[in-house]
């Protein structure tokens, strides 16, 4: 059994000042305590909601990884940037004193405009666990297309607010298949290190891992992987591991050890508002309008682009419509958000000159989930850190990389749980549906089968070796595979196809794609480090040549 790190050393986080937001909300003492608890200094947010008729040099749609990199680097180059984000600022605590809700007790903050939760694990012991919640512009969007539910973060910070923080650089030998038109030497020499540094990626202390109660589930996962001769690897993360040690010691408020993940993390995770966006705010050149949704981008008569924006309330209703002009527009609304916008704008005539690649090449990063039922002598522990820290790497032999994931229920489940990233070759397309006035995605649930087959190369073998079986109670009744969802949407505006080799949209000078939409459907590991590194590469070129 080999135990090594997928990616190298820990990195320093960037300057930690609070991002300037446009809500004008008062940052309460509890919120301050929240961020300060993780060692973060907090500066008060400044109201900056964009006005109707405004003109901006650069407008960034979305505040996830791609958008945050673009905003920071443009601002450092002296360009004033305005970011437009449909989700909330997430800087104000609720009546419980916390900004974010706990995974085990979803409430109004948890889901984007739903009246009932749609949890990735829908069942436990065969019983449905979803429940009614008030409709609200909550943090996690479970966006439903015909054959797949795509989970995405909503708010200033995008997916960084809800994800597990697993910060994985793909193995170099896999890179050619991930982004074939990109120079790997430059990525591994310059842009992956820059991204890891900007994101504050660090690695768990291996000595602490061996004894920490909250990683018993991962040690059980390692034991089972090892006995079946699968390589077991530690995975870097943006969680502040020193903070987690203090959580375990009981000296600070808990977040990973309180099971926080899907609906936000109140303390220890270095999400984008604590890294790239904090640095962007510190330049003094970046402002953001939360609860604003871009609906159109079209060439303006006097040059630049007219951007139409709906301001929304927490019920999702439009309270104002604004028209602004931008010299340059960066699409960073995520794979789904950017693809939906571009497909609509091409079909509707706002950007008719976009090429025929728009909407194509979308993949699920091969995501499939499963659980295994362990023997009673192999408990995985009632206390499980919500931050995964290890995986089983069978990519080369079987096309699957499986993260050993927690089931932070607070009780002993005797279950091992895994999210696999697999080499699923199926790709879907976004198209405009004139009958519904919406964008469809033609993914079919059956297209998950290659991913299931790849994951089975790991878990069939482990089950045979251990004399164990799959859990059938987590995704329904007698259902083994979580094949209905993805956490990792990628593609829809593929680099060097829908855009040039740096994200410039064909047909329109000054329009760029700079997010996960550029990546052709799979990264072989969790995607956000690659999204960040590619954004770093592209924005450097764009600043040097276009500005
Ligand atoms: P993203 O972060 O999604 O940001 C797009 C932003 O644009 C969002 O804030 C949207 O609200 C906003 N937006 C969309 N449309 C509009 C519009 N029309 N107007 C204004 N704003 C708009 O995009 N990845 C990892 O590498 N490691 C992990 O451990 C991991 N765990 C995950 C766990 C969960 C539950 C989920 C959902 C995802 C996870 N991911 C993980 C995936 C990762 O978060 C995702 O790949 C990135 O967030 C995508 O980055 P983008 O910049 O493409």
Coordinates of C-alpha atoms and ligand atoms in Angstrom, one line a residue:
X1 CA 0.0 0.0 0.0
X2 CA 1.4 3.4 -0.9
X3 CA 0.6 6.5 1.1
X4 CA 1.6 9.7 -0.5
X5 CA 0.4 13.1 -1.4
X6 CA -1.3 13.8 -4.8
X7 CA 0.1 17.3 -4.7
X8 CA 3.1 18.8 -2.9
X9 CA 3.6 21.1 0.0
X10 CA 1.4 23.4 1.9
X11 CA 1.1 27.0 0.7
X12 CA 0.5 30.3 2.4
X13 CA -2.9 31.9 2.1
X14 CA -3.2 35.4 0.8
X15 CA -4.0 38.6 2.6
X16 CA -7.2 38.2 4.6
X17 CA -9.4 41.2 4.5
X18 CA -13.1 41.2 4.0
X19 CA -14.5 41.6 0.5
X20 CA -16.4 44.7 -0.3
X21 CA -20.0 43.8 -0.8
X22 CA -23.0 45.7 -2.1
X23 CA -25.6 44.7 0.5
X24 CA -24.9 47.5 2.9
X25 CA -25.6 45.0 5.7
X26 CA -24.1 45.7 9.1
X27 CA -21.6 43.0 9.9
X28 CA -22.7 42.0 13.4
X29 CA -20.3 41.1 16.3
X30 CA -21.1 37.4 15.9
X31 CA -20.1 37.4 12.3
X32 CA -16.9 39.1 13.2
X33 CA -16.3 36.5 15.9
X34 CA -17.1 33.9 13.3
X35 CA -14.4 34.8 10.8
X36 CA -11.9 35.9 13.5
X37 CA -12.4 32.4 15.0
X38 CA -10.6 31.0 12.1
X39 CA -7.8 33.6 12.4
X40 CA -9.3 35.9 9.8
X41 CA -9.3 39.7 10.1
X42 CA -12.5 41.2 8.9
X43 CA -13.0 44.6 7.3
X44 CA -16.5 46.0 7.1
X45 CA -18.2 45.7 3.7
X46 CA -19.0 48.7 1.7
X47 CA -22.3 49.3 -0.2
X48 CA -21.6 49.1 -3.9
X49 CA -24.7 47.8 -5.6
X50 CA -24.5 48.8 -9.2
X51 CA -26.7 51.7 -10.4
X52 CA -28.9 51.7 -13.5
X53 CA -27.0 53.3 -16.4
X54 CA -23.6 52.8 -14.9
X55 CA -20.5 52.3 -17.0
X56 CA -17.7 50.0 -15.9
X57 CA -14.4 49.0 -17.4
X58 CA -14.7 45.3 -16.6
X59 CA -17.8 43.4 -15.5
X60 CA -17.5 39.9 -14.1
X61 CA -20.5 37.7 -14.1
X62 CA -20.3 35.4 -11.0
X63 CA -17.9 35.3 -8.0
X64 CA -16.6 31.7 -8.0
X65 CA -13.1 30.6 -8.8
X66 CA -12.8 32.0 -12.4
X67 CA -14.5 35.3 -11.5
X68 CA -12.4 35.8 -8.4
X69 CA -9.1 35.3 -10.3
X70 CA -10.2 37.6 -13.1
X71 CA -11.3 40.3 -10.6
X72 CA -8.1 40.2 -8.6
X73 CA -5.7 40.2 -11.5
X74 CA -7.5 42.9 -13.5
X75 CA -7.6 45.1 -10.4
X76 CA -3.9 44.6 -9.8
X77 CA -3.4 45.7 -13.4
X78 CA -5.2 48.9 -12.6
X79 CA -8.6 48.1 -14.1
X80 CA -11.8 48.9 -12.1
X81 CA -13.9 45.8 -11.8
X82 CA -17.5 45.2 -10.9
X83 CA -18.7 41.7 -10.0
X84 CA -22.4 40.7 -10.4
X85 CA -23.5 37.8 -8.2
X86 CA -27.0 36.3 -8.2
X87 CA -26.6 34.8 -4.7
X88 CA -26.3 36.5 -1.4
X89 CA -23.3 38.1 0.3
X90 CA -23.3 35.6 3.2
X91 CA -21.8 38.1 5.7
X92 CA -24.7 38.4 8.2
X93 CA -25.6 35.8 10.9
X94 CA -29.1 34.5 11.3
X95 CA -31.0 34.4 14.6
X96 CA -28.8 31.4 15.7
X97 CA -25.7 33.6 15.5
X98 CA -24.4 31.6 12.6
X99 CA -24.1 32.8 9.0
X100 CA -24.5 29.2 7.6
X101 CA -26.8 26.3 8.5
X102 CA -25.6 22.9 9.6
X103 CA -25.7 20.0 7.2
X104 CA -27.8 17.9 9.6
X105 CA -30.4 20.7 10.2
X106 CA -31.1 22.4 6.8
X107 CA -33.2 25.5 7.1
X108 CA -34.2 28.6 4.9
X109 CA -30.5 29.3 4.3
X110 CA -29.7 25.9 2.8
X111 CA -31.4 25.8 -0.6
X112 CA -31.7 28.1 -3.6
X113 CA -35.5 28.8 -4.1
X114 CA -36.9 25.5 -3.0
X115 CA -39.7 24.7 -0.6
X116 CA -38.3 21.2 0.1
X117 CA -34.7 20.2 0.5
X118 CA -33.1 18.0 -2.1
X119 CA -30.2 16.5 -0.3
X120 CA -27.6 14.5 -2.2
X121 CA -28.2 11.6 0.1
X122 CA -32.0 11.4 -0.1
X123 CA -32.5 8.5 2.3
X124 CA -31.0 7.0 5.4
X125 CA -31.8 3.4 6.5
X126 CA -34.3 3.5 3.6
X127 CA -36.2 6.5 5.0
X128 CA -36.4 9.7 3.0
X129 CA -34.7 12.6 4.9
X130 CA -35.8 15.6 2.8
X131 CA -38.0 18.1 4.6
X132 CA -39.9 21.3 3.9
X133 CA -38.0 24.6 4.2
X134 CA -39.1 28.2 3.5
X135 CA -38.4 29.4 0.0
X136 CA -35.3 31.6 0.1
X137 CA -32.2 32.5 -1.9
X138 CA -30.2 29.9 0.0
X139 CA -26.7 28.8 -0.6
X140 CA -27.0 25.4 -2.4
X141 CA -28.7 25.1 -5.7
X142 CA -29.9 21.6 -6.7
X143 CA -30.6 22.5 -10.3
X144 CA -32.6 19.9 -12.1
X145 CA -32.1 19.0 -15.8
X146 CA -33.9 16.0 -17.4
X147 CA -31.4 13.3 -16.5
X148 CA -29.2 14.9 -13.7
X149 CA -29.3 17.2 -10.7
X150 CA -26.4 19.7 -10.8
X151 CA -25.4 21.0 -7.3
X152 CA -23.8 24.5 -7.3
X153 CA -23.0 27.2 -4.7
X154 CA -24.9 30.4 -4.8
X155 CA -23.4 33.5 -3.2
X156 CA -20.3 35.7 -3.1
X157 CA -17.7 33.0 -3.4
X158 CA -19.6 30.7 -5.6
X159 CA -18.9 27.0 -5.2
X160 CA -16.2 27.7 -2.6
X161 CA -19.0 28.4 -0.1
X162 CA -20.4 24.8 -0.2
X163 CA -17.6 22.6 -1.4
X164 CA -15.4 20.2 0.5
X165 CA -12.3 22.3 -0.2
X166 CA -10.4 19.3 -1.7
X167 CA -7.7 21.1 -3.7
X168 CA -6.3 18.6 -6.0
X169 CA -3.8 19.2 -8.8
X170 CA -4.2 16.4 -11.5
X171 CA -1.3 14.1 -12.1
X172 CA 0.8 15.5 -14.8
X173 CA 0.5 12.4 -17.0
X174 CA -3.3 13.0 -17.1
X175 CA -3.1 16.7 -18.1
X176 CA -2.9 16.2 -21.9
X177 CA -6.4 14.5 -21.8
X178 CA -7.8 17.3 -19.6
X179 CA -6.8 20.4 -21.5
X180 CA -5.2 19.2 -24.7
X181 CA -4.5 22.7 -26.2
X182 CA -2.7 24.0 -23.0
X183 CA 1.1 23.9 -22.5
X184 CA 1.5 21.6 -19.5
X185 CA 5.0 22.9 -18.7
X186 CA 3.6 26.4 -18.1
X187 CA 0.7 25.0 -16.0
X188 CA 2.8 22.9 -13.7
X189 CA 5.7 25.4 -13.6
X190 CA 3.7 28.5 -13.1
X191 CA -0.1 28.5 -12.9
X192 CA -0.9 25.4 -10.7
X193 CA 1.6 26.7 -8.1
X194 CA 0.1 30.2 -8.4
X195 CA -3.4 28.8 -7.9
X196 CA -2.4 26.7 -4.9
X197 CA -0.8 29.7 -3.3
X198 CA -3.7 32.0 -3.9
X199 CA -6.2 29.4 -2.6
X200 CA -4.2 28.7 0.6
X201 CA -4.0 25.0 -0.1
X202 CA -2.4 22.9 2.6
X203 CA -2.0 19.3 3.7
X204 CA -3.1 17.5 6.8
X205 CA -0.5 16.7 9.4
X206 CA 0.0 13.0 8.8
X207 CA 0.8 12.4 12.5
X208 CA -2.4 14.0 13.6
X209 CA -4.3 12.0 11.0
X210 CA -3.2 8.8 12.6
X211 CA -4.7 9.5 15.9
X212 CA -7.6 12.0 15.2
X213 CA -10.9 10.5 16.2
X214 CA -12.6 12.4 13.4
X215 CA -10.6 10.6 10.7
X216 CA -11.3 7.1 11.9
X217 CA -13.6 6.7 8.8
X218 CA -10.6 7.7 6.5
X219 CA -8.3 5.2 8.3
X220 CA -10.8 2.5 7.8
X221 CA -11.0 3.5 4.1
X222 CA -7.2 3.3 3.9
X223 CA -7.1 -0.1 5.5
X224 CA -9.7 -1.5 3.1
X225 CA -8.0 0.1 0.1
X226 CA -4.6 -1.3 1.2
X227 CA -5.8 -4.8 1.7
X228 CA -7.1 -4.8 -2.0
X229 CA -3.8 -3.2 -3.1
X230 CA -5.2 0.1 -4.2
X231 CA -3.0 3.2 -3.9
X232 CA -4.3 5.4 -1.1
X233 CA -3.4 9.1 -1.3
X234 CA -3.7 12.1 1.0
X235 CA -5.5 15.0 -0.7
X236 CA -4.7 18.7 0.0
X237 CA -7.5 21.0 1.1
X238 CA -8.1 24.6 1.7
X239 CA -9.4 23.9 5.2
X240 CA -7.2 25.4 7.9
X241 CA -5.9 22.2 9.4
X242 CA -4.5 24.0 12.5
X243 CA -7.9 25.3 13.1
X244 CA -9.3 21.8 12.9
X245 CA -6.9 20.5 15.5
X246 CA -8.2 23.2 17.8
X247 CA -11.8 22.1 17.0
X248 CA -10.8 18.6 18.1
X249 CA -9.2 20.0 21.2
X250 CA -12.4 21.9 22.0
X251 CA -10.7 25.3 22.2
X252 CA -12.5 27.0 19.3
X253 CA -16.0 26.9 17.7
X254 CA -16.5 23.9 15.6
X255 CA -17.3 23.8 11.9
X256 CA -15.7 20.7 10.2
X257 CA -16.2 18.8 13.4
X258 CA -19.8 20.0 13.7
X259 CA -20.5 18.5 10.3
X260 CA -20.7 21.8 8.4
X261 CA -20.2 21.5 4.7
X262 CA -23.0 21.5 2.1
X263 CA -24.7 24.6 3.4
X264 CA -21.6 26.6 4.2
X265 CA -18.8 26.6 6.7
X266 CA -18.8 29.1 9.6
X267 CA -15.2 29.0 10.7
X268 CA -12.3 26.9 9.3
X269 CA -12.6 26.7 5.6
X270 CA -10.6 29.2 3.5
X271 CA -13.3 29.9 1.0
X272 CA -12.8 32.6 -1.7
X273 CA -14.1 35.5 0.4
X274 CA -11.1 34.8 2.7
X275 CA -8.5 34.4 -0.1
X276 CA -8.8 35.7 -3.7
X277 CA -11.8 38.0 -3.0
X278 CA -10.2 39.4 0.1
X279 CA -7.1 40.3 -1.9
X280 CA -9.3 41.7 -4.6
X281 CA -11.1 43.9 -2.1
X282 CA -7.7 45.1 -0.7
X283 CA -6.9 46.6 -4.1
X284 CA -9.8 49.1 -3.7
X285 CA -10.8 48.6 -7.3
X286 CA -13.3 45.8 -7.0
X287 CA -17.0 46.1 -6.0
X288 CA -19.7 43.5 -6.1
X289 CA -23.5 43.5 -6.4
X290 CA -24.9 40.4 -4.6
X291 CA -28.5 39.4 -5.4
X292 CA -28.1 40.6 -8.9
X293 CA -28.6 38.3 -11.9
X294 CA -27.3 39.0 -15.4
X295 CA -29.9 38.2 -18.0
X296 CA -28.4 39.7 -21.2
X297 CA -25.2 40.9 -22.8
X298 CA -25.3 42.5 -26.2
X299 CA -23.0 44.9 -28.2
X300 CA -23.6 48.5 -27.2
X301 CA -24.0 51.1 -30.0
X302 CA -21.2 53.3 -28.7
X303 CA -18.8 50.4 -28.1
X304 CA -18.6 47.9 -25.3
X305 CA -21.5 45.8 -24.2
X306 CA -25.0 46.5 -22.7
X307 CA -25.5 44.2 -19.7
X308 CA -29.0 43.7 -18.4
X309 CA -29.3 42.8 -14.7
X310 CA -32.2 41.8 -12.5
X311 CA -31.9 42.7 -8.9
X312 CA -33.7 40.0 -6.8
X313 CA -35.1 39.7 -3.3
X314 CA -34.7 36.7 -1.0
X315 CA -37.9 35.2 -2.6
X316 CA -36.2 35.3 -6.0
X317 CA -38.5 38.1 -7.3
X318 CA -37.1 40.8 -9.4
X319 CA -37.3 44.1 -7.6
X320 CA -35.4 46.3 -10.2
X321 CA -34.0 45.9 -13.7
X322 CA -30.8 47.6 -14.5
X323 CA -29.0 48.3 -17.8
X324 CA -25.2 49.0 -17.5
X325 CA -22.4 49.3 -20.1
X326 CA -19.2 47.5 -19.8
X327 CA -16.0 47.7 -21.9
X328 CA -15.3 44.1 -21.3
X329 CA -17.4 41.3 -19.9
X330 CA -16.1 38.1 -18.2
X331 CA -18.5 35.2 -18.1
X332 CA -17.7 33.4 -14.8
X333 CA -21.2 32.2 -13.9
X334 CA -19.9 28.6 -13.6
X335 CA -20.2 25.8 -16.3
X336 CA -24.0 25.8 -16.1
X337 CA -24.6 29.5 -15.6
X338 CA -22.2 30.6 -18.3
X339 CA -23.4 27.9 -20.8
X340 CA -27.1 28.8 -20.2
X341 CA -26.4 32.5 -20.7
X342 CA -24.4 32.0 -23.9
X343 CA -26.9 29.5 -25.4
X344 CA -29.7 31.9 -24.7
X345 CA -27.9 35.0 -26.0
X346 CA -26.9 33.2 -29.2
X347 CA -30.4 31.8 -29.9
X348 CA -32.2 35.0 -28.9
X349 CA -30.2 37.2 -31.2
X350 CA -28.2 39.2 -28.6
X351 CA -25.0 37.5 -29.5
X352 CA -25.8 35.8 -32.8
X353 CA -22.2 35.6 -33.9
X354 CA -21.1 33.1 -31.3
X355 CA -19.9 29.9 -32.9
X356 CA -21.5 26.5 -33.1
X357 CA -19.5 25.2 -30.2
X358 CA -21.5 27.1 -27.7
X359 CA -23.3 24.7 -25.3
X360 CA -21.3 21.7 -26.3
X361 CA -18.9 19.4 -24.5
X362 CA -20.5 19.3 -21.0
X363 CA -19.6 16.6 -18.6
X364 CA -20.2 15.5 -15.0
X365 CA -16.5 14.9 -14.1
X366 CA -17.7 11.3 -13.9
X367 CA -19.2 11.7 -10.5
X368 CA -20.9 8.7 -8.9
X369 CA -21.5 8.0 -5.2
X370 CA -21.8 4.8 -3.2
X371 CA -21.6 3.5 0.3
X372 CA -20.4 0.1 1.7
X373 CA -21.7 -1.6 4.8
X374 CA -18.8 -2.5 7.1
X375 CA -18.7 -5.3 9.6
X376 CA -19.5 -4.5 13.2
X377 CA -15.8 -4.8 14.1
X378 CA -15.0 -2.0 11.6
X379 CA -16.8 1.1 13.0
X380 CA -16.2 4.4 11.1
X381 CA -16.8 6.5 14.1
X382 CA -19.7 8.7 15.2
X383 CA -17.5 11.9 14.9
X384 CA -16.5 12.4 11.3
X385 CA -14.8 15.6 10.0
X386 CA -16.8 16.9 7.1
X387 CA -13.6 17.7 5.2
X388 CA -12.4 14.6 3.2
X389 CA -8.7 14.2 3.3
X390 CA -7.9 11.1 1.3
X391 CA -8.7 9.1 -1.8
X392 CA -8.2 5.8 -3.6
X393 CA -6.4 6.3 -6.8
X394 CA -7.3 3.7 -9.4
X395 CA -7.4 6.2 -12.3
X396 CA -4.7 4.5 -14.4
X397 CA -5.9 1.0 -14.0
X398 CA -9.7 1.4 -13.7
X399 CA -10.6 5.0 -14.6
X400 CA -11.7 6.0 -11.1
X401 CA -10.4 8.3 -8.3
X402 CA -12.6 7.8 -5.2
X403 CA -12.6 10.2 -2.3
X404 CA -13.2 8.6 1.1
X405 CA -16.0 10.9 2.1
X406 CA -17.6 11.4 5.5
X407 CA -21.1 10.6 6.6
X408 CA -21.3 13.2 9.3
X409 CA -24.5 12.0 10.9
X410 CA -23.3 12.2 14.5
X411 CA -24.0 8.5 15.0
X412 CA -22.1 5.3 14.2
X413 CA -23.3 4.1 10.8
X414 CA -20.8 1.3 10.1
X415 CA -20.7 2.7 6.6
X416 CA -17.9 3.8 4.3
X417 CA -19.0 6.4 1.9
X418 CA -17.3 7.5 -1.4
X419 CA -17.6 10.1 -4.1
X420 CA -15.8 8.7 -7.2
X421 CA -14.5 10.8 -10.1
X422 CA -14.4 8.6 -13.1
X423 CA -13.3 8.6 -16.7
X424 CA -16.9 8.8 -18.1
X425 CA -16.6 9.8 -21.8
X426 CA -20.2 10.9 -22.2
X427 CA -20.8 14.5 -23.0
X428 CA -24.0 16.5 -23.1
X429 CA -25.2 19.7 -24.9
X430 CA -27.1 22.7 -23.7
X431 CA -29.7 23.9 -26.2
X432 CA -32.4 26.7 -26.3
X433 CA -35.9 25.4 -25.9
X434 CA -38.2 28.0 -27.5
X435 CA -41.4 26.3 -26.1
X436 CA -40.3 26.7 -22.5
X437 CA -38.1 29.7 -22.9
X438 CA -35.4 27.8 -21.0
X439 CA -32.1 26.1 -21.7
X440 CA -32.2 22.3 -21.7
X441 CA -29.3 19.9 -21.1
X442 CA -29.7 16.5 -22.9
X443 CA -27.8 14.4 -20.3
X444 CA -29.4 11.0 -19.6
X445 CA -29.2 9.1 -16.3
X446 CA -28.1 5.9 -18.3
X447 CA -25.0 7.9 -19.4
X448 CA -23.6 7.3 -15.8
X449 CA -23.0 3.6 -16.5
X450 CA -19.4 4.0 -17.6
X451 CA -18.8 5.9 -14.3
X452 CA -20.4 3.2 -12.3
X453 CA -18.4 0.5 -14.1
X454 CA -15.2 2.4 -13.3
X455 CA -16.1 2.8 -9.6
X456 CA -16.9 -0.9 -9.4
X457 CA -13.3 -1.6 -10.4
X458 CA -12.5 -0.4 -6.9
X459 CA -15.5 -1.3 -4.7
X460 CA -16.4 -4.7 -6.1
X461 CA -12.8 -5.8 -5.3
X462 CA -12.9 -4.3 -1.8
X463 CA -16.2 -5.8 -1.1
X464 CA -15.0 -9.2 -2.2
X465 CA -11.8 -8.9 -0.2
X466 CA -13.6 -7.7 3.0
X467 CA -16.7 -9.9 2.7
X468 CA -18.8 -6.7 2.7
X469 CA -21.7 -5.4 0.6
X470 CA -22.9 -2.1 -0.9
X471 CA -25.3 0.0 1.1
X472 CA -28.7 0.1 -0.6
X473 CA -30.4 2.7 1.7
X474 CA -28.7 6.0 0.9
X475 CA -30.1 7.0 -2.5
X476 CA -33.5 5.4 -2.2
X477 CA -34.8 2.0 -1.3
X478 CA -32.6 -0.8 -2.6
X479 CA -30.5 1.6 -4.7
X480 CA -26.7 1.2 -4.6
X481 CA -25.5 4.0 -6.9
X482 CA -25.8 7.8 -6.5
X483 CA -26.0 8.2 -10.3
X484 CA -28.5 11.1 -10.3
X485 CA -26.2 14.0 -9.6
X486 CA -23.0 15.9 -10.1
X487 CA -21.0 18.3 -7.9
X488 CA -18.6 19.0 -10.7
X489 CA -20.2 20.4 -13.8
X490 CA -17.6 21.2 -16.5
X491 CA -17.8 22.5 -20.0
X492 CA -20.3 24.1 -22.3
X493 CA -17.9 26.7 -23.7
X494 CA -14.8 24.7 -24.4
X495 CA -11.4 26.3 -24.5
X496 CA -10.0 26.5 -28.1
X497 CA -13.4 25.6 -29.5
X498 CA -16.1 28.1 -28.4
X499 CA -13.3 30.5 -27.4
X500 CA -9.7 30.9 -28.6
X501 CA -7.0 29.2 -26.5
X502 CA -7.3 31.9 -23.8
X503 CA -11.0 32.2 -23.3
X504 CA -11.8 35.0 -25.8
X505 CA -15.2 34.3 -27.2
X506 CA -15.1 33.9 -31.0
X507 CA -17.0 36.7 -32.8
X508 CA -16.9 39.4 -30.0
X509 CA -13.9 41.4 -29.0
X510 CA -14.0 42.0 -25.2
X511 CA -16.1 39.0 -24.2
X512 CA -14.4 36.2 -22.3
X513 CA -15.2 32.9 -20.6
X514 CA -13.1 32.3 -17.5
X515 CA -14.7 29.5 -15.5
X516 CA -15.4 25.8 -15.5
X517 CA -17.3 26.1 -18.7
X518 CA -13.9 26.1 -20.5
X519 CA -13.0 22.6 -19.3
X520 CA -14.1 19.7 -21.5
X521 CA -16.1 17.7 -19.0
X522 CA -13.5 16.0 -16.8
X523 CA -10.3 16.8 -14.8
X524 CA -9.6 13.3 -13.4
X525 CA -9.7 14.8 -9.9
X526 CA -11.8 17.5 -8.1
X527 CA -11.9 20.5 -10.4
X528 CA -11.4 23.8 -8.6
X529 CA -7.6 24.0 -8.6
X530 CA -7.6 23.4 -12.4
X531 CA -10.4 26.0 -12.9
X532 CA -8.3 28.5 -10.8
X533 CA -5.0 27.7 -12.5
X534 CA -6.5 28.0 -16.0
X535 CA -8.0 31.3 -15.1
X536 CA -4.6 32.5 -13.8
X537 CA -3.1 31.5 -17.2
X538 CA -5.7 33.1 -19.3
X539 CA -6.1 36.4 -17.5
X540 CA -2.3 36.9 -17.6
X541 CA -2.4 36.6 -21.4
X542 CA -5.5 38.8 -21.7
X543 CA -4.0 41.6 -19.5
X544 CA -0.8 41.5 -21.4
X545 CA -2.3 41.5 -24.9
X546 CA -5.8 43.0 -24.8
X547 CA -5.5 45.8 -22.2
Ligands
LIG1 P1 -18.8 28.7 -9.5 O1 -17.9 28.5 -8.3 O2 -20.0 27.8 -9.6 O3 -19.3 30.3 -9.5 C1 -20.3 30.8 -10.4 C2 -21.0 31.9 -9.7 O4 -21.8 32.6 -10.6 C3 -22.0 31.4 -8.6 O5 -21.8 32.1 -7.4 C4 -23.4 31.7 -9.2 O6 -24.3 32.0 -8.2 C5 -23.1 32.9 -10.1 N1 -24.0 33.0 -11.2 C6 -24.5 32.1 -12.0 N2 -25.3 32.6 -13.0 C7 -25.3 34.0 -12.7 C8 -25.9 35.1 -13.4 N3 -26.7 34.9 -14.5 N4 -25.8 36.3 -12.9 C9 -25.0 36.5 -11.8 N5 -24.3 35.5 -11.1 C10 -24.5 34.2 -11.6 O7 -18.1 28.6 -10.9 N6 -14.5 21.0 -6.3 C11 -13.2 20.7 -5.8 O8 -12.2 20.9 -6.5 N7 -13.1 20.1 -4.6 C12 -14.1 19.9 -3.7 O9 -13.9 19.4 -2.6 C13 -15.4 20.1 -4.2 N8 -16.5 19.8 -3.5 C14 -17.8 20.2 -3.9 C15 -18.9 20.0 -3.1 C16 -20.1 20.4 -3.5 C17 -21.3 20.1 -2.7 C18 -20.3 21.2 -4.7 C19 -21.6 21.7 -5.2 C20 -19.2 21.4 -5.5 C21 -17.9 20.9 -5.2 N9 -16.8 21.1 -5.9 C22 -15.6 20.8 -5.5 C23 -16.9 21.8 -7.3 C24 -16.4 23.3 -7.3 O10 -17.0 24.0 -6.2 C25 -16.8 23.9 -8.6 O11 -16.1 23.1 -9.6 C26 -16.4 25.3 -8.7 O12 -17.0 26.1 -7.7 C27 -16.7 25.9 -10.1 O13 -16.0 27.2 -10.2 P2 -16.5 28.3 -11.3 O14 -15.7 29.5 -11.1 O15 -16.6 27.6 -12.6

